[in-house]
GROMACS .gro file of C-alpha atoms in nm:
model
  511
    1MET     CA    1   0.605   0.686  -1.236
    2LEU     CA    2   0.579   0.320  -1.333
    3ALA     CA    3   0.581   0.403  -1.706
    4PRO     CA    4   0.959   0.366  -1.770
    5TYR     CA    5   0.967   0.029  -1.595
    6GLN     CA    6   0.649  -0.079  -1.772
    7ARG     CA    7   0.801  -0.001  -2.110
    8LEU     CA    8   1.099  -0.217  -2.020
    9LEU     CA    9   0.868  -0.506  -1.933
   10SER     CA   10   0.684  -0.470  -2.265
   11ALA     CA   11   1.018  -0.505  -2.440
   12ALA     CA   12   1.098  -0.809  -2.226
   13ARG     CA   13   0.775  -0.986  -2.318
   14ALA     CA   14   0.849  -0.925  -2.684
   15LEU     CA   15   1.161  -1.141  -2.641
   16VAL     CA   16   1.010  -1.418  -2.425
   17GLN     CA   17   0.653  -1.547  -2.446
   18CYS     CA   18   0.511  -1.614  -2.099
   19ASP     CA   19   0.200  -1.557  -1.888
   20ALA     CA   20   0.356  -1.311  -1.644
   21VAL     CA   21   0.670  -1.106  -1.598
   22ALA     CA   22   0.781  -0.891  -1.306
   23LEU     CA   23   1.060  -0.647  -1.230
   24LEU     CA   24   1.164  -0.644  -0.864
   25ARG     CA   25   1.410  -0.404  -0.699
   26LEU     CA   26   1.622  -0.519  -0.405
   27GLU     CA   27   1.590  -0.300  -0.095
   28HIS     CA   28   1.739  -0.410   0.237
   29ASP     CA   29   1.704  -0.785   0.164
   30VAL     CA   30   1.349  -0.733   0.043
   31LEU     CA   31   1.240  -0.754  -0.323
   32VAL     CA   32   0.988  -0.483  -0.411
   33PRO     CA   33   0.776  -0.521  -0.729
   34VAL     CA   34   0.815  -0.201  -0.931
   35ALA     CA   35   0.638  -0.318  -1.248
   36ILE     CA   36   0.431  -0.622  -1.343
   37ASP     CA   37   0.269  -0.759  -1.656
   38GLY     CA   38   0.026  -1.049  -1.631
   39LEU     CA   39   0.008  -1.053  -1.249
   40SER     CA   40  -0.284  -0.934  -1.036
   41ASP     CA   41  -0.291  -0.587  -0.883
   42ASP     CA   42  -0.229  -0.708  -0.528
   43THR     CA   43   0.122  -0.820  -0.633
   44LEU     CA   44   0.233  -0.456  -0.630
   45GLY     CA   45   0.144  -0.433  -0.261
   46ARG     CA   46   0.362  -0.729  -0.161
   47ARG     CA   47   0.716  -0.714  -0.026
   48PHE     CA   48   0.908  -1.037  -0.080
   49ALA     CA   49   1.163  -1.090   0.196
   50VAL     CA   50   1.446  -1.283   0.029
   51ALA     CA   51   1.501  -1.506   0.332
   52GLN     CA   52   1.138  -1.619   0.316
   53HIS     CA   53   1.126  -1.694  -0.058
   54PRO     CA   54   1.383  -1.960  -0.152
   55ARG     CA   55   1.316  -1.938  -0.527
   56LEU     CA   56   1.386  -1.566  -0.532
   57ALA     CA   57   1.696  -1.620  -0.316
   58GLN     CA   58   1.830  -1.876  -0.564
   59LEU     CA   59   1.767  -1.642  -0.856
   60LEU     CA   60   1.955  -1.359  -0.685
   61SER     CA   61   2.258  -1.581  -0.625
   62SER     CA   62   2.244  -1.758  -0.962
   63GLY     CA   63   2.483  -1.528  -1.145
   64GLN     CA   64   2.327  -1.535  -1.491
   65GLY     CA   65   1.985  -1.670  -1.402
   66LEU     CA   66   1.817  -2.010  -1.404
   67ARG     CA   67   1.497  -2.198  -1.483
   68PHE     CA   68   1.331  -2.413  -1.217
   69PRO     CA   69   1.213  -2.761  -1.318
   70SER     CA   70   0.835  -2.797  -1.339
   71ASP     CA   71   0.833  -3.045  -1.050
   72CYS     CA   72   1.036  -2.819  -0.817
   73ASN     CA   73   0.882  -2.838  -0.471
   74LEU     CA   74   0.999  -2.493  -0.355
   75PRO     CA   75   0.702  -2.259  -0.292
   76ASP     CA   76   0.643  -2.023  -0.582
   77PRO     CA   77   0.581  -1.659  -0.477
   78TYR     CA   78   0.347  -1.608  -0.773
   79ASP     CA   79   0.115  -1.906  -0.720
   80GLY     CA   80  -0.238  -1.771  -0.749
   81LEU     CA   81  -0.124  -1.426  -0.861
   82VAL     CA   82  -0.139  -1.472  -1.240
   83ALA     CA   83  -0.413  -1.240  -1.365
   84GLY     CA   84  -0.691  -1.294  -1.616
   85HIS     CA   85  -0.835  -1.617  -1.477
   86PRO     CA   86  -1.153  -1.678  -1.277
   87ASP     CA   87  -0.975  -1.928  -1.050
   88ILE     CA   88  -0.659  -1.936  -0.838
   89LEU     CA   89  -0.401  -2.120  -1.049
   90PRO     CA   90  -0.051  -2.253  -0.975
   91VAL     CA   91   0.259  -2.149  -1.168
   92HIS     CA   92   0.413  -2.449  -1.344
   93ASP     CA   93   0.716  -2.300  -1.515
   94CYS     CA   94   0.932  -2.013  -1.396
   95MET     CA   95   1.271  -1.862  -1.455
   96GLY     CA   96   1.453  -1.541  -1.381
   97ALA     CA   97   1.784  -1.365  -1.351
   98PRO     CA   98   1.956  -1.105  -1.131
   99LEU     CA   99   2.003  -0.755  -1.268
  100MET     CA  100   2.327  -0.563  -1.219
  101VAL     CA  101   2.323  -0.183  -1.256
  102GLY     CA  102   2.630   0.031  -1.197
  103GLY     CA  103   2.826  -0.273  -1.083
  104ARG     CA  104   2.579  -0.348  -0.802
  105LEU     CA  105   2.295  -0.596  -0.763
  106TRP     CA  106   1.980  -0.400  -0.851
  107GLY     CA  107   1.712  -0.669  -0.838
  108LEU     CA  108   1.547  -0.942  -1.044
  109ILE     CA  109   1.353  -1.011  -1.359
  110THR     CA  110   1.114  -1.306  -1.324
  111LEU     CA  111   0.916  -1.487  -1.595
  112ASP     CA  112   0.636  -1.733  -1.524
  113ALA     CA  113   0.399  -1.959  -1.716
  114LEU     CA  114   0.098  -2.166  -1.617
  115THR     CA  115   0.181  -2.447  -1.864
  116PRO     CA  116   0.459  -2.691  -1.768
  117GLY     CA  117   0.756  -2.664  -2.002
  118ALA     CA  118   0.638  -2.337  -2.158
  119LEU     CA  119   0.976  -2.172  -2.093
  120ALA     CA  120   1.188  -2.474  -2.191
  121GLY     CA  121   1.273  -2.318  -2.523
  122VAL     CA  122   1.426  -2.004  -2.370
  123SER     CA  123   1.801  -2.045  -2.421
  124PRO     CA  124   2.069  -1.905  -2.187
  125GLU     CA  125   2.161  -1.666  -2.469
  126GLN     CA  126   1.805  -1.532  -2.482
  127LEU     CA  127   1.797  -1.486  -2.105
  128ARG     CA  128   2.129  -1.300  -2.113
  129ALA     CA  129   1.999  -1.080  -2.396
  130LEU     CA  130   1.688  -1.006  -2.190
  131THR     CA  131   1.885  -0.912  -1.876
  132ALA     CA  132   2.124  -0.698  -2.081
  133LEU     CA  133   1.826  -0.513  -2.232
  134LEU     CA  134   1.677  -0.447  -1.889
  135GLU     CA  135   2.007  -0.351  -1.725
  136ASP     CA  136   2.080  -0.106  -2.004
  137GLY     CA  137   1.732   0.044  -1.982
  138ILE     CA  138   1.746   0.084  -1.604
  139GLU     CA  139   2.094   0.237  -1.622
  140LYS     CA  140   1.980   0.487  -1.885
  141GLN     CA  141   1.683   0.585  -1.671
  142ASN     CA  142   1.913   0.628  -1.373
  143THR     CA  143   2.137   0.847  -1.585
  144ILE     CA  144   1.840   1.064  -1.663
  145GLY     CA  145   1.798   1.085  -1.289
  146ALA     CA  146   1.423   1.054  -1.238
  147LEU     CA  147   1.421   0.693  -1.128
  148ALA     CA  148   1.745   0.728  -0.934
  149GLU     CA  149   1.596   1.015  -0.734
  150ARG     CA  150   1.278   0.817  -0.672
  151ALA     CA  151   1.474   0.508  -0.567
  152GLU     CA  152   1.688   0.711  -0.327
  153ARG     CA  153   1.379   0.871  -0.178
  154GLU     CA  154   1.220   0.531  -0.122
  155GLN     CA  155   1.542   0.393   0.022
  156ALA     CA  156   1.551   0.688   0.263
  157VAL     CA  157   1.197   0.608   0.376
  158SER     CA  158   1.295   0.247   0.445
  159ARG     CA  159   1.611   0.347   0.633
  160ALA     CA  160   1.432   0.603   0.846
  161LEU     CA  161   1.154   0.363   0.941
  162LEU     CA  162   1.399   0.083   1.013
  163GLN     CA  163   1.587   0.314   1.250
  164THR     CA  164   1.267   0.367   1.448
  165GLY     CA  165   1.222  -0.009   1.481
  166GLN     CA  166   0.898  -0.002   1.283
  167GLN     CA  167   0.796  -0.230   0.998
  168PRO     CA  168   0.866  -0.021   0.686
  169ARG     CA  169   0.548   0.071   0.501
  170ARG     CA  170   0.484   0.293   0.205
  171LEU     CA  171   0.186   0.468   0.059
  172LEU     CA  172   0.084   0.188  -0.178
  173GLY     CA  173  -0.129   0.232  -0.487
  174HIS     CA  174  -0.141   0.395  -0.827
  175SER     CA  175  -0.473   0.579  -0.827
  176ALA     CA  176  -0.472   0.940  -0.944
  177SER     CA  177  -0.572   1.069  -0.600
  178LEU     CA  178  -0.288   0.885  -0.425
  179GLN     CA  179  -0.030   0.987  -0.684
  180GLN     CA  180  -0.136   1.349  -0.636
  181LEU     CA  181  -0.075   1.311  -0.262
  182VAL     CA  182   0.265   1.150  -0.322
  183GLY     CA  183   0.358   1.436  -0.552
  184GLU     CA  184   0.265   1.691  -0.284
  185ILE     CA  185   0.469   1.500  -0.025
  186ASN     CA  186   0.770   1.504  -0.258
  187ILE     CA  187   0.734   1.881  -0.296
  188VAL     CA  188   0.706   1.976   0.071
  189ALA     CA  189   0.907   1.702   0.245
  190SER     CA  190   1.248   1.862   0.194
  191SER     CA  191   1.135   2.197   0.338
  192ASP     CA  192   1.081   2.292   0.702
  193LEU     CA  193   0.726   2.412   0.644
  194THR     CA  194   0.463   2.311   0.896
  195VAL     CA  195   0.224   2.059   0.737
  196LEU     CA  196  -0.138   1.995   0.835
  197ILE     CA  197  -0.243   1.643   0.730
  198LEU     CA  198  -0.618   1.616   0.679
  199GLY     CA  199  -0.831   1.308   0.624
  200GLU     CA  200  -1.084   1.067   0.764
  201THR     CA  201  -1.005   0.821   1.040
  202GLY     CA  202  -0.798   0.529   0.913
  203VAL     CA  203  -0.671   0.678   0.585
  204GLY     CA  204  -0.305   0.669   0.691
  205LYS     CA  205  -0.224   1.017   0.819
  206GLU     CA  206   0.047   0.880   1.048
  207LEU     CA  207   0.211   0.709   0.751
  208VAL     CA  208   0.210   1.040   0.561
  209ALA     CA  209   0.388   1.202   0.857
  210GLN     CA  210   0.648   0.925   0.855
  211GLN     CA  211   0.704   0.971   0.482
  212LEU     CA  212   0.745   1.348   0.524
  213HIS     CA  213   1.006   1.299   0.797
  214ALA     CA  214   1.188   1.019   0.613
  215GLN     CA  215   1.226   1.232   0.299
  216SER     CA  216   1.339   1.544   0.487
  217ALA     CA  217   1.686   1.666   0.581
  218ARG     CA  218   1.590   1.575   0.941
  219ARG     CA  219   1.558   1.202   0.861
  220ASP     CA  220   1.854   1.110   1.084
  221ARG     CA  221   1.704   1.296   1.379
  222PRO     CA  222   1.407   1.186   1.594
  223LEU     CA  223   1.046   1.168   1.480
  224ILE     CA  224   0.844   1.216   1.800
  225GLN     CA  225   0.471   1.150   1.801
  226LEU     CA  226   0.212   1.282   2.045
  227ASN     CA  227  -0.155   1.181   2.047
  228CYS     CA  228  -0.332   1.505   2.136
  229ALA     CA  229  -0.663   1.326   2.196
  230ALA     CA  230  -0.504   1.157   2.498
  231LEU     CA  231  -0.356   1.478   2.638
  232PRO     CA  232  -0.550   1.607   2.944
  233ASP     CA  233  -0.504   1.970   3.043
  234THR     CA  234  -0.340   1.873   3.371
  235LEU     CA  235  -0.058   1.693   3.190
  236ALA     CA  236  -0.030   1.908   2.879
  237ASP     CA  237   0.261   2.123   3.003
  238SER     CA  238   0.455   1.820   3.120
  239GLU     CA  239   0.397   1.620   2.799
  240LEU     CA  240   0.478   1.904   2.563
  241PHE     CA  241   0.744   2.098   2.754
  242GLY     CA  242   0.860   1.871   3.039
  243HIS     CA  243   0.900   1.994   3.396
  244LYS     CA  244   1.153   2.051   3.673
  245ARG     CA  245   1.156   1.846   3.989
  246GLY     CA  246   0.919   1.994   4.245
  247ALA     CA  247   0.720   2.193   3.989
  248PHE     CA  248   0.399   2.035   4.118
  249THR     CA  249   0.287   1.757   4.348
  250GLY     CA  250   0.420   1.429   4.211
  251ALA     CA  251   0.704   1.588   4.010
  252VAL     CA  252   0.977   1.385   4.181
  253GLN     CA  253   1.233   1.427   3.904
  254ASP     CA  254   1.310   1.638   3.597
  255ARG     CA  255   1.127   1.541   3.281
  256VAL     CA  256   1.205   1.622   2.918
  257GLY     CA  257   0.900   1.713   2.707
  258LYS     CA  258   0.819   1.614   2.352
  259PHE     CA  259   0.949   1.939   2.203
  260GLU     CA  260   1.293   1.885   2.355
  261LEU     CA  261   1.296   1.519   2.252
  262ALA     CA  262   1.225   1.628   1.894
  263ASP     CA  263   1.494   1.900   1.891
  264GLY     CA  264   1.662   1.891   1.549
  265GLY     CA  265   1.395   1.653   1.421
  266THR     CA  266   1.019   1.638   1.372
  267LEU     CA  267   0.725   1.652   1.614
  268PHE     CA  268   0.404   1.490   1.489
  269LEU     CA  269   0.092   1.613   1.670
  270ASP     CA  270  -0.176   1.357   1.590
  271GLU     CA  271  -0.544   1.446   1.642
  272VAL     CA  272  -0.449   1.810   1.695
  273GLY     CA  273  -0.813   1.910   1.661
  274GLU     CA  274  -0.882   1.755   2.002
  275LEU     CA  275  -0.665   2.002   2.195
  276SER     CA  276  -0.843   2.213   2.454
  277PRO     CA  277  -0.834   2.595   2.418
  278SER     CA  278  -0.585   2.636   2.704
  279VAL     CA  279  -0.341   2.387   2.549
  280GLN     CA  280  -0.387   2.549   2.206
  281ALA     CA  281  -0.266   2.880   2.353
  282LYS     CA  282   0.046   2.722   2.504
  283LEU     CA  283   0.127   2.541   2.180
  284LEU     CA  284   0.085   2.860   1.978
  285ARG     CA  285   0.343   3.046   2.190
  286VAL     CA  286   0.609   2.784   2.119
  287LEU     CA  287   0.530   2.776   1.747
  288GLN     CA  288   0.556   3.154   1.729
  289SER     CA  289   0.880   3.199   1.925
  290GLY     CA  290   1.060   2.864   1.899
  291GLU     CA  291   1.118   2.887   2.273
  292LEU     CA  292   0.971   2.694   2.562
  293GLN     CA  293   0.996   2.703   2.936
  294ARG     CA  294   0.969   2.395   3.152
  295PRO     CA  295   0.720   2.430   3.439
  296GLY     CA  296   0.921   2.495   3.754
  297SER     CA  297   1.212   2.654   3.564
  298ASP     CA  298   1.294   3.017   3.489
  299LYS     CA  299   1.520   2.924   3.197
  300ALA     CA  300   1.393   2.959   2.839
  301LEU     CA  301   1.500   2.681   2.603
  302ARG     CA  302   1.524   2.727   2.228
  303VAL     CA  303   1.427   2.429   2.014
  304ASP     CA  304   1.460   2.358   1.641
  305VAL     CA  305   1.158   2.142   1.561
  306ARG     CA  306   0.956   2.089   1.247
  307VAL     CA  307   0.591   2.039   1.335
  308LEU     CA  308   0.354   1.810   1.147
  309ALA     CA  309  -0.008   1.797   1.262
  310ALA     CA  310  -0.299   1.572   1.168
  311THR     CA  311  -0.672   1.579   1.225
  312ASN     CA  312  -0.993   1.421   1.098
  313ARG     CA  313  -1.185   1.734   1.194
  314ASP     CA  314  -1.276   2.023   0.963
  315LEU     CA  315  -1.061   2.283   1.138
  316LYS     CA  316  -1.201   2.570   0.930
  317GLN     CA  317  -1.544   2.488   1.065
  318GLU     CA  318  -1.400   2.444   1.414
  319VAL     CA  319  -1.249   2.794   1.388
  320ALA     CA  320  -1.579   2.938   1.264
  321GLN     CA  321  -1.761   2.783   1.560
  322GLY     CA  322  -1.503   2.908   1.810
  323ARG     CA  323  -1.366   2.568   1.910
  324PHE     CA  324  -1.020   2.612   1.756
  325ARG     CA  325  -0.797   2.918   1.758
  326ALA     CA  326  -0.774   3.088   1.419
  327ASP     CA  327  -0.413   3.195   1.478
  328LEU     CA  328  -0.308   2.840   1.566
  329TYR     CA  329  -0.492   2.703   1.264
  330HIS     CA  330  -0.299   2.935   1.034
  331ARG     CA  331   0.029   2.841   1.205
  332LEU     CA  332  -0.039   2.472   1.146
  333SER     CA  333  -0.185   2.484   0.795
  334VAL     CA  334   0.110   2.641   0.614
  335TYR     CA  335   0.101   2.346   0.374
  336PRO     CA  336  -0.218   2.137   0.402
  337LEU     CA  337  -0.222   1.782   0.265
  338HIS     CA  338  -0.545   1.591   0.208
  339VAL     CA  339  -0.522   1.211   0.234
  340PRO     CA  340  -0.792   1.059   0.009
  341PRO     CA  341  -1.035   0.804   0.155
  342LEU     CA  342  -1.000   0.447   0.034
  343ARG     CA  343  -1.335   0.455  -0.147
  344GLU     CA  344  -1.187   0.716  -0.386
  345ARG     CA  345  -0.878   0.510  -0.467
  346GLY     CA  346  -1.029   0.243  -0.691
  347ARG     CA  347  -0.815  -0.066  -0.737
  348ASP     CA  348  -0.563   0.051  -0.478
  349VAL     CA  349  -0.766  -0.163  -0.238
  350LEU     CA  350  -0.621  -0.476  -0.403
  351THR     CA  351  -0.264  -0.343  -0.389
  352LEU     CA  352  -0.303  -0.266  -0.018
  353ALA     CA  353  -0.467  -0.602   0.046
  354GLY     CA  354  -0.170  -0.773  -0.119
  355GLY     CA  355   0.068  -0.597   0.117
  356PHE     CA  356  -0.133  -0.696   0.423
  357LEU     CA  357  -0.159  -1.055   0.300
  358GLU     CA  358   0.218  -1.076   0.257
  359GLU     CA  359   0.267  -0.955   0.615
  360ASN     CA  360   0.015  -1.207   0.747
  361GLN     CA  361   0.163  -1.484   0.536
  362HIS     CA  362   0.496  -1.465   0.718
  363ARG     CA  363   0.351  -1.379   1.056
  364LEU     CA  364   0.120  -1.682   1.048
  365GLY     CA  365   0.361  -1.923   0.880
  366ALA     CA  366   0.140  -1.981   0.575
  367ARG     CA  367   0.293  -2.065   0.237
  368ASN     CA  368   0.083  -1.837   0.017
  369LEU     CA  369  -0.221  -1.630   0.112
  370ARG     CA  370  -0.426  -1.552  -0.198
  371LEU     CA  371  -0.749  -1.366  -0.270
  372SER     CA  372  -1.001  -1.557  -0.480
  373PRO     CA  373  -1.156  -1.366  -0.774
  374LEU     CA  374  -1.481  -1.345  -0.578
  375ALA     CA  375  -1.299  -1.199  -0.279
  376LYS     CA  376  -1.135  -0.936  -0.501
  377ALA     CA  377  -1.474  -0.840  -0.643
  378ALA     CA  378  -1.614  -0.813  -0.289
  379LEU     CA  379  -1.327  -0.588  -0.177
  380LEU     CA  380  -1.376  -0.362  -0.478
  381ALA     CA  381  -1.751  -0.337  -0.410
  382HIS     CA  382  -1.717  -0.240  -0.042
  383ASP     CA  383  -1.736   0.131   0.051
  384TRP     CA  384  -1.470   0.121   0.331
  385PRO     CA  385  -1.606   0.353   0.599
  386GLY     CA  386  -1.300   0.266   0.812
  387ASN     CA  387  -1.058   0.318   0.523
  388VAL     CA  388  -0.715   0.151   0.516
  389ARG     CA  389  -0.725   0.060   0.885
  390GLU     CA  390  -1.053  -0.124   0.830
  391LEU     CA  391  -0.899  -0.309   0.533
  392GLU     CA  392  -0.594  -0.411   0.734
  393HIS     CA  393  -0.800  -0.550   1.022
  394LEU     CA  394  -1.037  -0.725   0.785
  395ILE     CA  395  -0.748  -0.894   0.600
  396ASN     CA  396  -0.594  -1.001   0.932
  397ARG     CA  397  -0.920  -1.168   1.036
  398ALA     CA  398  -0.977  -1.327   0.696
  399ALA     CA  399  -0.624  -1.472   0.691
  400LEU     CA  400  -0.678  -1.634   1.030
  401ARG     CA  401  -1.014  -1.780   0.927
  402ALA     CA  402  -0.885  -1.916   0.599
  403LEU     CA  403  -0.571  -2.062   0.754
  404SER     CA  404  -0.760  -2.235   1.035
  405GLU     CA  405  -0.995  -2.384   0.777
  406GLN     CA  406  -0.741  -2.494   0.514
  407GLY     CA  407  -0.424  -2.554   0.718
  408ARG     CA  408  -0.059  -2.472   0.652
  409SER     CA  409   0.023  -2.767   0.428
  410ALA     CA  410  -0.168  -2.645   0.123
  411ARG     CA  411   0.023  -2.492  -0.169
  412TRP     CA  412  -0.180  -2.180  -0.104
  413VAL     CA  413  -0.455  -2.062   0.126
  414ALA     CA  414  -0.748  -1.915  -0.066
  415ILE     CA  415  -0.941  -1.630   0.092
  416ASP     CA  416  -1.305  -1.626  -0.018
  417PRO     CA  417  -1.587  -1.376   0.051
  418GLY     CA  418  -1.700  -1.588   0.343
  419HIS     CA  419  -1.363  -1.535   0.514
  420LEU     CA  420  -1.388  -1.160   0.457
  421ASN     CA  421  -1.737  -1.151   0.609
  422LEU     CA  422  -1.792  -0.799   0.480
  423GLY     CA  423  -2.155  -0.800   0.588
  424ASP     CA  424  -2.042  -0.803   0.951
  425VAL     CA  425  -1.763  -0.542   0.939
  426ALA     CA  426  -1.734  -0.323   1.247
  427GLY     CA  427  -1.832   0.030   1.154
  428GLY     CA  428  -2.143  -0.064   0.958
  429GLY     CA  429  -1.999  -0.070   0.607
  430THR     CA  430  -2.251  -0.138   0.335
  431GLN     CA  431  -2.225  -0.221  -0.030
  432PRO     CA  432  -2.249   0.087  -0.257
  433GLN     CA  433  -2.542   0.132  -0.491
  434THR     CA  434  -2.318   0.039  -0.787
  435SER     CA  435  -2.205  -0.292  -0.633
  436SER     CA  436  -2.203  -0.577  -0.881
  437ALA     CA  437  -2.426  -0.820  -0.693
  438GLU     CA  438  -2.499  -0.961  -0.354
  439LEU     CA  439  -2.249  -1.220  -0.244
  440PRO     CA  440  -2.387  -1.576  -0.234
  441PRO     CA  441  -2.523  -1.658   0.112
  442PRO     CA  442  -2.279  -1.854   0.331
  443VAL     CA  443  -2.503  -2.163   0.333
  444GLU     CA  444  -2.454  -2.200  -0.045
  445MET     CA  445  -2.078  -2.187  -0.008
  446VAL     CA  446  -2.050  -2.495   0.213
  447ASP     CA  447  -2.145  -2.759  -0.040
  448GLY     CA  448  -1.913  -2.812  -0.338
  449GLN     CA  449  -2.186  -2.799  -0.600
  450GLY     CA  450  -2.351  -2.505  -0.427
  451LEU     CA  451  -2.021  -2.312  -0.430
  452ARG     CA  452  -1.975  -2.368  -0.804
  453ALA     CA  453  -2.327  -2.255  -0.882
  454ALA     CA  454  -2.298  -1.957  -0.646
  455THR     CA  455  -1.964  -1.857  -0.798
  456GLU     CA  456  -2.104  -1.861  -1.150
  457ALA     CA  457  -2.413  -1.669  -1.042
  458PHE     CA  458  -2.198  -1.406  -0.873
  459GLN     CA  459  -1.972  -1.376  -1.180
  460ARG     CA  460  -2.272  -1.352  -1.412
  461ARG     CA  461  -2.431  -1.069  -1.211
  462TRP     CA  462  -2.094  -0.895  -1.174
  463ILE     CA  463  -2.028  -0.902  -1.550
  464GLU     CA  464  -2.380  -0.785  -1.633
  465ALA     CA  465  -2.349  -0.493  -1.389
  466ALA     CA  466  -2.002  -0.401  -1.519
  467LEU     CA  467  -2.122  -0.404  -1.880
  468GLY     CA  468  -2.417  -0.189  -1.782
  469LYS     CA  469  -2.189   0.052  -1.599
  470HIS     CA  470  -1.959   0.086  -1.901
  471ALA     CA  471  -2.228   0.105  -2.169
  472GLY     CA  472  -2.163  -0.248  -2.289
  473SER     CA  473  -1.788  -0.206  -2.342
  474MET     CA  474  -1.613  -0.540  -2.290
  475ALA     CA  475  -1.274  -0.367  -2.279
  476ALA     CA  476  -1.372  -0.127  -2.001
  477ALA     CA  477  -1.549  -0.399  -1.801
  478ALA     CA  478  -1.247  -0.630  -1.839
  479ARG     CA  479  -1.017  -0.357  -1.710
  480GLU     CA  480  -1.235  -0.310  -1.403
  481ALA     CA  481  -1.230  -0.687  -1.346
  482GLY     CA  482  -0.851  -0.694  -1.381
  483MET     CA  483  -0.873  -0.951  -1.661
  484ASP     CA  484  -0.745  -0.988  -2.015
  485ARG     CA  485  -1.026  -0.882  -2.250
  486SER     CA  486  -1.032  -1.208  -2.447
  487ASN     CA  487  -1.048  -1.414  -2.127
  488PHE     CA  488  -1.318  -1.185  -1.993
  489HIS     CA  489  -1.519  -1.224  -2.315
  490ARG     CA  490  -1.486  -1.604  -2.307
  491LEU     CA  491  -1.601  -1.611  -1.945
  492ALA     CA  492  -1.902  -1.392  -2.030
  493VAL     CA  493  -1.999  -1.623  -2.317
  494ARG     CA  494  -1.957  -1.935  -2.102
  495LEU     CA  495  -2.183  -1.786  -1.834
  496GLY     CA  496  -2.448  -1.694  -2.090
  497VAL     CA  497  -2.408  -1.317  -2.066
  498SER     CA  498  -2.534  -1.155  -2.386
  499ARG     CA  499  -2.268  -1.049  -2.633
  500PRO     CA  500  -2.234  -0.673  -2.688
  501GLU     CA  501  -2.399  -0.518  -2.990
  502ILE     CA  502  -2.197  -0.431  -3.302
  503SER     CA  503  -2.166  -0.069  -3.188
  504ASP     CA  504  -2.018  -0.189  -2.861
  505ILE     CA  505  -1.764  -0.404  -3.044
  506VAL     CA  506  -1.655  -0.099  -3.244
  507CYS     CA  507  -1.626   0.090  -2.916
  508ASP     CA  508  -1.409  -0.189  -2.778
  509GLN     CA  509  -1.178  -0.165  -3.078
  510ILE     CA  510  -1.104   0.196  -2.987
  511TYR     CA  511  -0.951   0.072  -2.664
   0.00000   0.00000   0.00000
């Protein structure tokens, strides 16, 4: 649903010539990019805390906007994020303005250029005209209601997660498979149907459960989580249903179980496929009747709980092989949701990486953590057997390595393939058959001249493989590289990659 915002940005760039423009919405003192033009994909995964970005804070409080001088020493949040270039580049000219919608501060429009003084000719009148255009467009979209409903839903997610004391996270990305999942969540979240969340280890099933709860009518009530894989039979009754004092040896006081704690809210049963048959039977009785009985008590308690369950197992096969009760399976899978693996989500890997880098940036006290073009290509080529969790841990390690090597005083900290160390990822990930090229060996990346030669060799092989994959289409290969087509073509020519044939050029013109 980025299209309405993206159309507004296209109109904005028609008024002001610049290298990059972004529309950011203010949510709980955090600026969230909702549309970008000219910035790399990982920008969409970042969350800019206003208190940690002085330029953005000044723009928000500027009234009608301002332009920073080219020699301003405040860190620029977009350094190294301008797309279409084979190197990490600094922003030399930037300006922006706050946006007011419905009499309230909605967010920011930011404009950036790589050339010093490029925005000097933008008059205050032009900036006011630009903000008026955007404010009017956003207000009209809100009147229609689609964006307002989406914004409220996302605000509800943030509020619900903040109430649990967790760092708010969303399902980031714009791939077709993820958008299908988000659409299904939006459909079922407001109901009380039991949802079975399916997917490989590390895809983010817990996050899906959090989103379902946060968008439900139960959002102000508890979300209680229970890891069923860590639930031994001897403690199952106590964990799920509680117990009365004296119910068994060691029961020295009354205990409230997870079902009672979740009364009025949501109970998330993670790794439900690991439950033993005896525990499955006890769980089924509660799901069928809505009543439970604490061990040691004769009193039946009625609970109002919505159950969400998750598993990485194929429960249909488990049922067929007699390891999971068919009746419990049907109770849990009223509305199944499949969370796609990261390898099926394309360029979402860069969006997610951007979000993890932003978190690490503030946690580690670095000014700007940036992925080099080679690192982006390496991330896109990896097959991610550990999915999003593997990506998060890998980015955490790479940030530490890069920061220890380059220090905190640099304008930015560049993360290269050597910092990612994808060849040594836990879990045995390998490059897919369609990977662009082998990364240059670490020994070549120590010497300055060796790094330059290795970088060009990597880019040359990557471009040749991309052109082969897309039947010689420069436009399609440039899109996969996340670059402007003209810049991509110039880079290919500079590296000596053969120009496409005339038929390929005609094909490019179709794009």
